[in-house]
Amino acid sequence: MSWMLHVEGLRKRFGAVTALDGIDLKLGGDELLVVLGPTGAGKTTLLRCIAGLEQADAGRVCMAGADVTGAHPAARDVAFVFQNFALYPDWTVRRNLAFPLQAPGRKLSAEAIAAQITFAAQLLRIEHLLERKASRLSGGEMQRVAIGRAIVRKPRLFLMDEPLTNLDAKLRESLRVELVRLRRELGTPMVYVTHDQAEALSMGDRIAVLQDGQLLQVGTPEAVYRRPVSPAVARQLGQPAINVLPAQRVDGHWCLDGGAAVAVAAADAPERVTLGIRPEDLAVTGGAHPAEVLVVEDIGPMVVLLARWCGHEVHLLSAKHSDIAVGDTIRPQIDPERLVVWE
Amino acid sequence: MHGSSLSIDEGEFIVLLGPSGCGKTTTLRMIAGLEIATGGRIDLAGEDVTALRPSRRDIGFVFQFYALYPHLTVRENLAFPLKSIGMPRKQREAEMQPIIERLGIGHLLDRKPPQLPGGDQQRVSLGRALVRRPKLWLMDEPLGQLDAEERLLMREFIKEQQQELGVTTVFVTHDQEEAMALADRVVVMSAGEIRQVGSPIDVYERPDDTFVAHFVGSPGMNMLSGSLLADGFRAGGESGVVIPLHAPVRGAAASLGVRGEYLHLDPGGPIPGTVVVDEYLGAWRNLHCDTPCGRLVLRAPGDQAHVPGDAVRISVQAERALLFDAAGKRVSS
């Protein structure tokens, strides 16, 4: 694979705060990489360093094999989409889209500009809005135009900083599907920053989990979800959150603190471990130890149970219409193939 | 708002849910007295408050953007509503103390709001809305500015506080998941009208119309347009796919609504489809499929990966499907 973007040893401090603490990251030529992390993890700083809007204290940013660490943002040929739709409110959509094409460095004919606007408007389904003033658009329309402004230039890399955060939940849901489709059609690589685990899982070809300025894990959504390298990564993905339980190896079994054996342990495994069990991998029946159901929450497509099991509170995902009620006794069973074991 | 009526019981947690511009915030602001209604009336605990100023309505309001005084400390912010009604200092302290303990903000009292993370600021603003022990707690998208993790924590926190205090609450959001998790009853709104009032399960399982069916649930309910036959529903025109139905239905039905979890990948299913997008979500995936019945989104197990272009067949769990008429109203019970 040829790397479009290669970030090496990137560091950035703001006063006493270390925003980026040695980031190494590669992006393929036709890939959507999601950077996932909570507020303050360093996501936006990373994106701004890649764009050249921020100068890193140390490290390198290479694009298509060339070192651009010191290059001016305009010379990097990347398009940045912000969380807040940065449009000129008094201009029409068409003029907003034309603006990046009319930069002094670009000598495009009026016809070429019109053709590129048509191309972007068709892709984003905003042709009917072209003559409207930006201030008269809805939030979803504005963000579509903002994305349109990023793609008219046909940049070699998209950088998106939580572009869907300020939109209605319903709109977010449809735009995340559209964005993936759009990027695939354009074949332009993208770094997409978000704190939303559903966006990360559903949109990313790969996910980079960032926390306190450090990358904790980089991998496909399936790999990061199924085989998280640490409880910290595991907790960032999945809702309800993964069950994290301390356990020790006794007679070839993983035993929870109370001594209850809940799964078979590998012979060469360490003695004290932490177990990670996703709520959907904990069946309601079939296990050896009883649990009392404390909360039953119908979330629509499924039911979330909170139960007290061997001295721990655990979440389970159960099918609808199963008639489990608060106070019932269930017998949780771990899917051994899905169990995550951390030292 | 076009002449809507709503009654709320004491101690209830009501969520006003709808897209931007549906009138949910306007409704909340009218209840608070921050906006004057052109017509109609508002009763609070049996008293007509329509003409009363906001400060006379005995209401605590929580804003999306916290609306704390940045130059005042947390303590001064909390004391403000009590000071403004002329309560003496000693009594103020006594009134504030249980709220401060309850919200766990005792360590923040001497700090100023801009120094605090969003979650803490919203905690203070929840507290400020509670110190006067209002009859009604009103919240306008209070979780909107928080990141995903904080939002979940704060959601649980608000629900807990509301249940323990028993304070009647009206909460505005555009996020159906938030509404499902918090509400005793959800009020689904669109274009200045109330479309349905019901428990979270009601509006999810038995939406009154196609708008509610689409808006509630992520993704929304699939809608197949077609016509009713003696023994099933034909999606599409004359040569459309026939979907057997659970029970005979009388009357005119123009569309069949079915949630993604009641559509199944099934080699013997009546609906052929092509996978367009496979949205992995961990515990499950949303498979977006193009079919002769239009775009369908079905919920498949997390470990069944598909790639765009895959051919699939889909069956419908008929006893969970709903029929709607040409005007979009639900006709099946």
XYZ file of C-alpha atoms in Angstrom:
676
model
C 0.000 0.000 0.000
C 1.249 3.459 -0.808
C 0.785 5.927 2.019
C -0.841 9.250 1.209
C -0.095 10.673 4.619
C 2.639 9.746 7.042
C 2.833 11.393 10.451
C 5.938 10.629 12.495
C 6.677 11.444 16.135
C 4.376 14.451 16.228
C 4.533 16.450 19.464
C 2.748 19.614 20.480
C 2.518 21.443 23.784
C 0.358 24.402 24.769
C 2.004 25.826 27.883
C 1.881 23.126 30.531
C -0.522 20.967 28.526
C 0.810 18.257 26.223
C -1.714 18.044 23.396
C 0.156 15.529 21.239
C 2.678 13.185 22.770
C 4.470 11.454 19.900
C 1.921 10.493 17.245
C 2.792 8.023 14.458
C 0.102 7.515 11.873
C -0.223 6.407 8.257
C -3.096 6.926 5.860
C -3.633 4.958 2.650
C -4.400 6.549 -0.718
C -8.067 5.537 -0.670
C -8.920 5.245 2.976
C -11.149 6.812 5.608
C -9.346 6.954 8.937
C -11.393 7.973 11.968
C -9.611 9.543 14.933
C -11.773 8.796 17.970
C -11.337 10.311 21.388
C -12.997 12.329 24.141
C -12.825 16.126 24.459
C -9.243 17.223 25.088
C -7.663 14.056 23.665
C -5.771 16.076 21.032
C -7.912 15.211 17.987
C -8.338 18.714 16.656
C -4.695 19.616 17.294
C -3.607 16.573 15.292
C -5.853 17.590 12.410
C -4.607 21.184 12.522
C -0.967 20.035 12.476
C -1.693 17.921 9.400
C -3.393 20.892 7.734
C -0.527 23.237 8.638
C -2.808 25.473 10.720
C -0.672 24.588 13.726
C 3.081 24.007 13.869
C 4.160 20.895 15.772
C 7.032 21.188 18.298
C 8.610 18.009 16.950
C 7.971 15.318 14.372
C 7.234 15.228 10.657
C 4.210 15.345 8.381
C 4.732 13.768 4.945
C 2.231 13.749 2.098
C 2.640 11.525 -0.945
C 6.274 11.003 0.034
C 7.169 14.689 0.397
C 7.947 16.334 3.730
C 5.393 19.138 4.240
C 6.101 19.796 7.932
C 7.075 23.400 7.275
C 4.856 23.972 4.255
C 2.197 26.692 4.164
C -1.379 25.347 4.550
C -2.278 26.420 1.010
C 0.652 24.465 -0.412
C -0.529 21.209 1.160
C -3.599 20.898 -1.057
C -5.860 19.619 1.696
C -9.470 20.588 2.436
C -10.608 21.190 6.005
C -14.242 20.962 7.145
C -14.958 22.455 10.550
C -17.584 21.646 13.139
C -19.083 25.105 12.677
C -20.164 25.664 9.111
C -17.752 28.360 7.963
C -19.770 29.919 5.149
C -20.184 33.555 4.096
C -23.783 34.142 5.204
C -24.599 36.928 2.719
C -23.300 35.054 -0.294
C -25.246 32.581 -2.376
C -24.354 28.931 -2.185
C -22.850 29.196 -5.684
C -20.565 32.051 -4.655
C -19.533 30.217 -1.517
C -18.611 27.187 -3.622
C -16.784 29.298 -6.214
C -14.647 31.095 -3.663
C -11.947 28.452 -3.119
C -11.624 28.097 -6.905
C -10.968 31.800 -7.392
C -7.883 31.944 -5.171
C -5.105 33.999 -6.787
C -2.899 30.957 -7.349
C -5.535 29.163 -9.400
C -6.120 30.299 -12.967
C -9.409 28.608 -13.765
C -11.763 29.749 -16.508
C -15.341 30.663 -15.638
C -16.493 27.531 -17.466
C -14.164 25.286 -15.488
C -15.369 26.829 -12.230
C -19.017 26.363 -13.210
C -18.354 22.740 -14.162
C -16.714 21.964 -10.838
C -19.534 23.581 -8.890
C -22.063 21.500 -10.829
C -20.040 18.373 -10.110
C -19.943 19.035 -6.360
C -23.576 20.142 -6.188
C -24.734 16.963 -7.899
C -22.710 14.741 -5.601
C -24.102 16.460 -2.507
C -27.622 16.898 -3.908
C -27.646 20.651 -3.348
C -28.252 21.772 -6.963
C -31.606 23.302 -5.988
C -29.890 25.466 -3.365
C -27.222 27.070 -5.556
C -28.887 30.494 -5.867
C -29.970 30.664 -2.222
C -28.180 32.783 0.384
C -26.191 30.749 2.907
C -27.990 32.473 5.812
C -31.292 31.024 4.583
C -30.165 27.395 4.699
C -30.980 24.867 7.405
C -28.143 23.401 9.474
C -27.992 20.245 7.402
C -27.965 22.204 4.144
C -25.225 24.493 5.449
C -22.997 21.594 6.405
C -23.587 20.009 3.009
C -22.468 23.254 1.364
C -19.443 23.415 3.662
C -18.502 19.915 2.557
C -19.205 20.964 -1.019
C -16.748 23.814 -0.640
C -14.148 21.306 0.474
C -14.650 19.020 -2.516
C -14.913 21.542 -5.405
C -11.161 22.024 -5.305
C -10.559 18.307 -5.660
C -7.938 18.292 -2.904
C -5.709 15.299 -2.339
C -6.810 14.887 1.283
C -9.930 15.669 3.319
C -9.643 16.655 6.970
C -12.945 16.700 8.837
C -13.298 17.966 12.388
C -16.569 16.638 13.842
C -18.538 17.937 10.862
C -21.818 16.364 11.991
C -21.721 17.331 15.669
C -23.951 20.396 15.399
C -26.647 18.667 13.387
C -29.864 16.981 14.487
C -29.428 13.328 15.429
C -31.648 12.224 12.545
C -29.704 14.204 9.996
C -26.404 12.955 11.389
C -27.564 9.430 10.812
C -28.211 9.968 7.098
C -25.231 12.264 6.459
C -22.773 9.755 7.870
C -23.918 7.237 5.249
C -23.745 9.898 2.529
C -20.257 11.012 3.528
C -18.893 7.485 3.245
C -20.526 7.038 -0.165
C -19.232 10.414 -1.326
C -15.678 9.732 -0.249
C -15.713 6.369 -1.977
C -16.928 7.904 -5.224
C -14.254 10.581 -5.104
C -11.552 8.122 -4.054
C -9.923 10.834 -1.946
C -8.472 9.793 1.431
C -9.945 11.322 4.573
C -9.049 11.832 8.217
C -12.262 12.192 10.186
C -12.248 13.315 13.802
C -15.093 12.482 16.183
C -16.018 11.672 19.779
C -18.979 9.586 18.624
C -18.290 5.858 18.741
C -21.167 5.029 16.373
C -19.681 7.345 13.722
C -16.255 5.820 14.257
C -17.411 2.215 13.932
C -19.735 2.772 11.009
C -17.642 5.172 8.917
C -14.020 4.185 9.427
C -11.986 1.852 7.267
C -9.675 2.069 10.270
C -10.037 3.734 13.662
C -7.246 5.442 15.602
C -8.138 5.732 19.289
C -6.600 8.831 20.842
C -6.424 9.706 24.524
C -4.320 12.296 26.347
C -2.303 12.980 23.213
C -1.357 9.353 22.620
C -2.615 6.761 20.171
C -3.836 3.752 22.124
C -4.749 1.531 19.174
C -5.114 1.707 15.408
C -7.072 -0.932 13.517
C -10.219 -1.859 11.622
C -13.488 -1.173 13.451
C -13.971 -4.922 13.978
C -10.461 -5.340 15.394
C -10.702 -2.379 17.756
C -14.167 -3.398 18.926
C -13.479 -7.132 19.311
C -9.839 -7.069 20.358
C -9.244 -3.804 22.235
C -5.692 -3.659 23.603
C -6.793 -2.187 26.939
C -9.897 -1.446 28.997
C -9.417 2.239 28.093
C -9.862 1.444 24.390
C -12.673 -1.017 25.054
C -14.657 1.580 26.979
C -14.490 4.074 24.121
C -16.449 1.760 21.819
C -19.808 0.113 22.280
C -23.003 1.137 23.994
C -23.898 0.009 26.598
C -20.252 -0.049 27.611
C -18.224 -3.234 27.896
C -18.246 -5.078 31.245
C -14.793 -4.934 32.833
C -14.258 -7.452 35.656
C -11.166 -8.395 37.655
C -10.541 -12.159 37.729
C -7.966 -14.719 38.731
C -6.995 -18.109 37.371
C -8.005 -20.985 39.638
C -7.891 -24.630 38.468
C -7.943 -23.666 34.818
C -10.869 -21.278 35.141
C -11.320 -17.534 35.325
C -12.869 -16.808 38.678
C -14.444 -13.513 39.636
C -13.478 -12.003 42.975
C -16.037 -14.010 44.901
C -14.507 -17.241 43.571
C -17.176 -18.022 40.980
C -15.742 -19.723 37.873
C -17.152 -18.020 34.774
C -14.963 -19.154 31.873
C -12.144 -21.519 30.957
C -8.672 -19.988 31.207
C -5.726 -20.858 28.988
C -3.036 -22.804 30.839
C -0.315 -20.274 30.035
C -2.396 -17.238 31.001
C -1.280 -14.962 33.840
C -2.803 -15.458 37.249
C -4.476 -12.094 37.751
C -6.232 -10.522 34.810
C -9.022 -8.183 33.803
C -11.846 -9.639 31.742
C -13.728 -7.671 29.104
C -17.177 -8.927 28.149
C -19.395 -7.043 25.712
C -23.062 -6.915 26.813
C -24.099 -8.816 23.663
C -21.629 -11.604 24.471
C -23.184 -12.334 27.819
C -26.176 -14.644 27.265
C -29.108 -14.488 29.658
C -29.245 -18.251 30.278
C -26.912 -21.238 30.401
C -24.411 -20.071 33.016
C -23.576 -21.667 36.366
C -24.092 -18.650 38.601
C -27.354 -16.780 39.202
C -27.779 -13.028 38.790
C -30.524 -10.722 39.968
C -32.006 -8.363 37.383
C -31.839 -4.794 38.731
C -32.922 -2.707 35.732
C -34.715 -3.552 32.494
C -34.456 -0.834 29.854
C -36.242 -1.249 26.542
C -34.162 0.812 24.118
C -36.331 -0.030 21.104
C -34.652 -2.698 19.048
C -33.286 -4.489 22.104
C -33.534 -4.643 25.853
C -30.622 -3.664 28.108
C -30.450 -5.499 31.419
C -28.441 -4.475 34.447
C -27.878 -7.435 36.770
C -25.917 -8.178 39.931
C -23.731 -11.182 39.165
C -21.126 -12.688 41.503
C -20.759 -9.388 43.315
C -20.528 -7.268 40.162
C -22.998 -5.170 38.234
C -23.048 -6.236 34.593
C -24.921 -5.138 31.474
C -26.497 -7.669 29.123
C -28.219 -7.126 25.778
C -31.281 -9.240 25.388
C -33.800 -9.782 22.605
C -37.146 -7.991 22.813
C -40.327 -9.680 23.970
C -38.469 -11.979 26.365
C -40.567 -10.997 29.417
C -37.619 -10.610 31.793
C -38.586 -8.354 34.699
C -36.803 -6.582 37.551
C -36.161 -9.036 40.403
C -35.982 -12.075 38.105
C -33.071 -14.469 38.414
C -31.052 -15.102 35.259
C -27.933 -17.191 34.634
C -25.478 -15.190 32.558
C -23.111 -17.144 30.357
C -20.007 -15.753 28.696
C -19.381 -16.473 25.018
C -15.842 -17.897 25.434
C -14.804 -16.939 21.890
C -15.680 -13.318 22.544
C -14.045 -12.955 25.936
C -11.264 -10.360 26.076
C -8.475 -10.998 28.594
C -6.045 -8.252 29.654
C -3.016 -8.702 31.834
C -47.386 26.099 17.375
C -50.826 25.461 15.895
C -53.116 25.023 18.896
C -51.709 22.027 20.706
C -52.882 20.723 24.065
C -50.896 18.690 26.558
C -51.450 17.708 30.179
C -48.566 16.669 32.393
C -48.941 14.783 35.651
C -47.100 15.732 38.805
C -43.701 14.028 38.959
C -43.732 13.032 35.293
C -40.678 13.214 33.047
C -41.877 14.525 29.680
C -39.609 14.787 26.641
C -40.501 17.022 23.718
C -38.878 15.370 20.692
C -38.657 16.655 17.147
C -36.397 18.026 14.411
C -35.039 21.593 14.316
C -37.837 24.093 13.864
C -40.668 21.818 15.047
C -41.637 24.163 17.887
C -40.316 22.199 20.848
C -38.123 24.988 22.233
C -40.874 27.560 21.600
C -43.261 25.390 23.596
C -40.781 25.143 26.457
C -40.171 28.888 26.412
C -43.909 29.564 26.472
C -44.285 27.310 29.503
C -41.482 29.277 31.157
C -42.971 32.636 30.154
C -39.900 33.587 28.110
C -42.103 33.642 25.020
C -45.675 34.956 24.912
C -48.268 32.725 23.279
C -50.504 34.344 20.653
C -53.423 32.262 21.853
C -54.277 29.584 24.398
C -53.509 29.227 28.077
C -51.059 27.567 30.423
C -52.054 26.243 33.835
C -49.483 25.301 36.422
C -50.724 23.322 39.440
C -54.240 24.537 38.833
C -53.316 28.201 38.465
C -53.554 30.109 35.178
C -50.034 31.468 34.650
C -50.463 32.605 31.034
C -50.036 36.279 31.944
C -47.430 35.815 34.673
C -43.840 36.940 34.274
C -41.231 34.145 34.176
C -39.973 34.967 37.670
C -43.480 34.475 39.086
C -44.023 31.048 37.567
C -42.029 28.915 39.986
C -39.990 27.260 37.273
C -36.333 26.243 36.967
C -34.886 26.562 33.466
C -31.744 24.835 32.165
C -30.306 26.150 28.908
C -28.241 24.350 26.287
C -25.412 26.855 26.656
C -25.470 26.756 30.482
C -26.161 30.528 30.750
C -24.099 30.901 33.923
C -22.653 34.273 34.923
C -18.995 33.916 33.967
C -17.732 36.565 36.398
C -19.539 35.067 39.401
C -18.315 32.030 41.310
C -20.290 28.802 41.291
C -21.567 29.655 44.768
C -22.759 33.105 43.617
C -24.374 31.590 40.537
C -26.286 29.112 42.677
C -27.339 31.823 45.131
C -28.529 34.186 42.412
C -32.146 32.996 42.066
C -32.540 33.088 45.864
C -30.927 36.495 46.185
C -33.212 37.899 43.531
C -36.261 37.055 45.648
C -34.630 38.751 48.626
C -33.846 35.670 50.683
C -31.428 36.428 53.555
C -27.938 34.975 53.419
C -28.317 32.398 56.194
C -31.449 30.960 54.683
C -29.841 30.955 51.214
C -26.967 28.850 52.478
C -29.394 26.442 54.104
C -31.454 26.110 50.936
C -28.406 25.607 48.720
C -26.627 23.057 50.851
C -28.771 19.977 50.078
C -28.708 20.766 46.355
C -24.927 21.214 46.393
C -24.501 17.860 48.129
C -26.967 16.147 45.857
C -25.272 17.367 42.676
C -21.768 16.725 44.015
C -20.492 20.234 43.225
C -19.217 21.190 46.679
C -15.600 21.250 45.467
C -16.447 23.731 42.696
C -18.048 26.468 44.783
C -15.229 29.021 44.614
C -14.416 28.471 40.935
C -15.776 30.439 38.019
C -17.778 28.739 35.262
C -15.334 29.368 32.358
C -12.677 27.337 34.239
C -14.912 24.277 34.372
C -15.437 21.501 31.816
C -18.848 21.381 30.104
C -20.243 18.606 32.264
C -19.490 20.497 35.488
C -20.930 23.727 34.095
C -24.135 21.926 33.224
C -24.236 20.380 36.706
C -24.054 23.881 38.202
C -26.750 25.096 35.896
C -28.973 22.129 36.855
C -28.379 23.104 40.470
C -29.212 26.747 39.893
C -32.511 25.672 38.364
C -33.277 23.590 41.468
C -32.366 25.838 44.412
C -35.759 27.504 44.465
C -37.443 24.076 44.560
C -39.520 24.854 41.514
C -42.755 23.111 40.642
C -41.396 22.489 37.184
C -37.921 21.746 35.839
C -37.526 22.806 32.201
C -34.509 21.775 30.136
C -33.671 22.883 26.616
C -31.245 20.365 25.072
C -29.035 20.430 28.178
C -26.766 17.680 26.830
C -26.230 19.222 23.396
C -22.822 20.738 24.146
C -21.318 17.682 25.842
C -19.253 14.991 24.163
C -20.617 11.484 23.808
C -19.151 10.084 27.005
C -20.162 13.024 29.198
C -23.582 13.024 27.619
C -24.300 9.460 28.742
C -23.130 10.179 32.277
C -25.155 13.365 32.508
C -28.216 11.635 31.078
C -28.154 9.023 33.841
C -27.492 11.740 36.390
C -30.506 13.830 35.349
C -32.796 10.797 35.354
C -31.615 9.800 38.836
C -32.053 13.315 40.246
C -35.486 13.669 38.706
C -36.667 10.359 40.144
C -35.306 11.044 43.604
C -36.641 14.596 43.796
C -39.886 13.716 42.066
C -39.849 17.089 40.315
C -42.062 17.385 37.235
C -39.770 17.807 34.236
C -40.083 18.877 30.627
C -36.981 18.152 28.564
C -36.406 19.184 24.938
C -34.244 17.199 22.518
C -33.880 16.232 18.860
C -32.177 12.984 19.840
C -34.631 10.100 19.909
C -32.220 7.912 21.860
C -32.089 10.498 24.646
C -35.886 10.703 24.605
C -36.277 6.924 24.838
C -33.852 6.719 27.764
C -35.290 9.582 29.822
C -39.004 9.957 29.254
C -42.007 8.612 31.069
C -43.885 9.955 28.057
C -42.500 11.271 24.778
C -44.236 14.096 22.883
C -43.244 13.795 19.224
C -43.550 17.108 17.392
C -43.283 18.278 13.811
C -44.003 21.601 12.119
C -45.680 23.167 15.143
C -47.902 20.202 15.882
C -47.937 17.353 18.359
C -47.948 14.128 16.365
C -48.070 11.603 19.185
C -47.857 11.415 22.970
C -46.952 8.072 24.477
C -44.480 5.969 26.404
C -41.103 5.428 24.694
C -42.157 1.896 23.757
C -45.488 3.141 22.383
C -43.981 5.678 20.032
C -41.341 3.143 18.975
C -43.543 0.072 18.501
C -46.868 1.713 17.608
C -46.198 5.045 15.918
C -49.444 6.868 15.046
C -48.149 8.026 11.678
C -45.287 7.673 9.228
C -43.527 10.779 10.551
C -43.237 9.333 14.047
C -42.272 5.963 12.553
C -39.407 7.608 10.695
C -38.276 10.007 13.390
C -38.239 7.608 16.317
C -35.650 4.850 16.071
C -32.161 4.880 14.623
C -32.499 4.163 11.787
C -36.188 5.032 11.344
C -38.835 2.522 10.400
C -38.672 1.152 6.854
C -41.687 2.129 4.737
C -42.699 -0.033 1.776
C -45.373 1.535 -0.410
C -47.862 -0.681 -2.186
C -51.338 -2.098 -1.744
C -53.244 -4.529 0.384
C -54.222 -7.980 -0.939
C -56.503 -10.567 0.625
C -53.580 -12.486 2.071
C -50.761 -10.033 2.217
C -49.258 -6.757 1.127
C -47.912 -6.131 -2.349
C -44.968 -3.729 -2.233
C -44.615 -1.830 -5.500
C -46.868 -2.090 -8.563
C -48.636 -5.020 -10.256
C -45.491 -7.144 -10.426
C -44.359 -6.152 -6.927
C -43.153 -8.409 -4.139
C -45.939 -9.992 -2.077
C -45.304 -10.065 1.664
C -47.565 -12.442 3.609
C -49.269 -10.754 6.557
C -49.980 -12.063 9.996
C -53.688 -11.303 10.231
C -56.236 -10.144 7.656
C -56.609 -6.354 7.592
C -59.586 -4.392 6.295
C -59.502 -0.937 4.846
C -57.107 0.893 2.633
C -53.414 0.687 3.351
C -50.790 2.418 1.268
C -47.641 1.453 3.079
C -46.196 -1.253 5.237
C -43.878 -0.154 8.023
C -41.334 -2.507 9.510
C -38.411 -1.857 11.846
C -34.961 -3.032 10.840
C -34.810 -5.644 13.603
C -37.917 -7.318 12.155
C -36.329 -7.711 8.722
C -34.147 -10.785 8.444
C -31.514 -12.085 6.075
C -33.201 -15.242 4.855
C -32.308 -17.254 1.718
C -36.016 -18.093 1.332
C -37.220 -14.510 1.896
C -39.533 -12.839 -0.637
C -37.524 -9.641 -1.121
C -34.337 -9.672 -3.223
C -31.812 -6.989 -2.370
C -28.331 -5.649 -3.038
C -26.180 -4.373 -0.190
C -25.295 -0.694 -0.688
C -23.771 0.225 2.671
C -22.790 -2.003 5.572
C -22.649 0.126 8.717
C -20.760 -1.767 11.408
C -21.831 -0.746 14.904
C -20.167 -3.381 17.059
C -23.005 -5.403 18.572
C -24.908 -5.198 15.278
C -24.707 -3.676 11.815
C -27.163 -1.660 9.748
C -27.322 -3.198 6.280
C -28.625 -0.689 3.741
C -30.046 -2.671 0.800
C -31.558 -1.585 -2.491
C -34.646 -3.680 -3.224
C -37.666 -3.534 -5.569
C -39.485 -2.130 -2.510
C -37.031 0.747 -2.195
C -34.088 1.208 0.177
C -34.412 -1.034 3.238
C -32.184 -0.884 6.295
C -32.043 -4.069 8.323
C -30.319 -4.807 11.554
C -27.971 -7.771 11.208
C -25.659 -9.426 13.745
C -22.297 -7.720 14.220
C -20.306 -10.701 12.971
C -22.069 -11.005 9.588
C -19.985 -8.680 7.420
C -21.122 -7.730 3.916
C -19.576 -5.737 1.109
C -21.408 -3.357 -1.228
C -22.793 -5.343 -4.150
C -23.599 -8.509 -2.153
C -26.911 -10.085 -3.189
C -29.203 -10.945 -0.282
C -32.775 -12.078 0.295
C -34.889 -10.544 3.016
C -37.930 -11.761 4.903
C -40.368 -9.728 6.985
C -41.445 -10.749 10.480
C -45.084 -10.127 9.584
C -46.590 -9.960 13.063
C -44.383 -6.933 13.790
C -45.232 -5.021 10.618
C -47.645 -2.056 10.661
C -49.952 -0.722 7.965
C -50.422 2.966 7.218
C -52.987 4.673 4.969
C -52.326 7.094 2.127
C -52.365 10.055 4.531
C -49.695 8.341 6.631
C -51.946 7.369 9.555
C -51.490 3.958 11.138
C -54.405 1.617 10.352
C -53.278 -1.621 12.001
C -53.547 -1.861 15.759
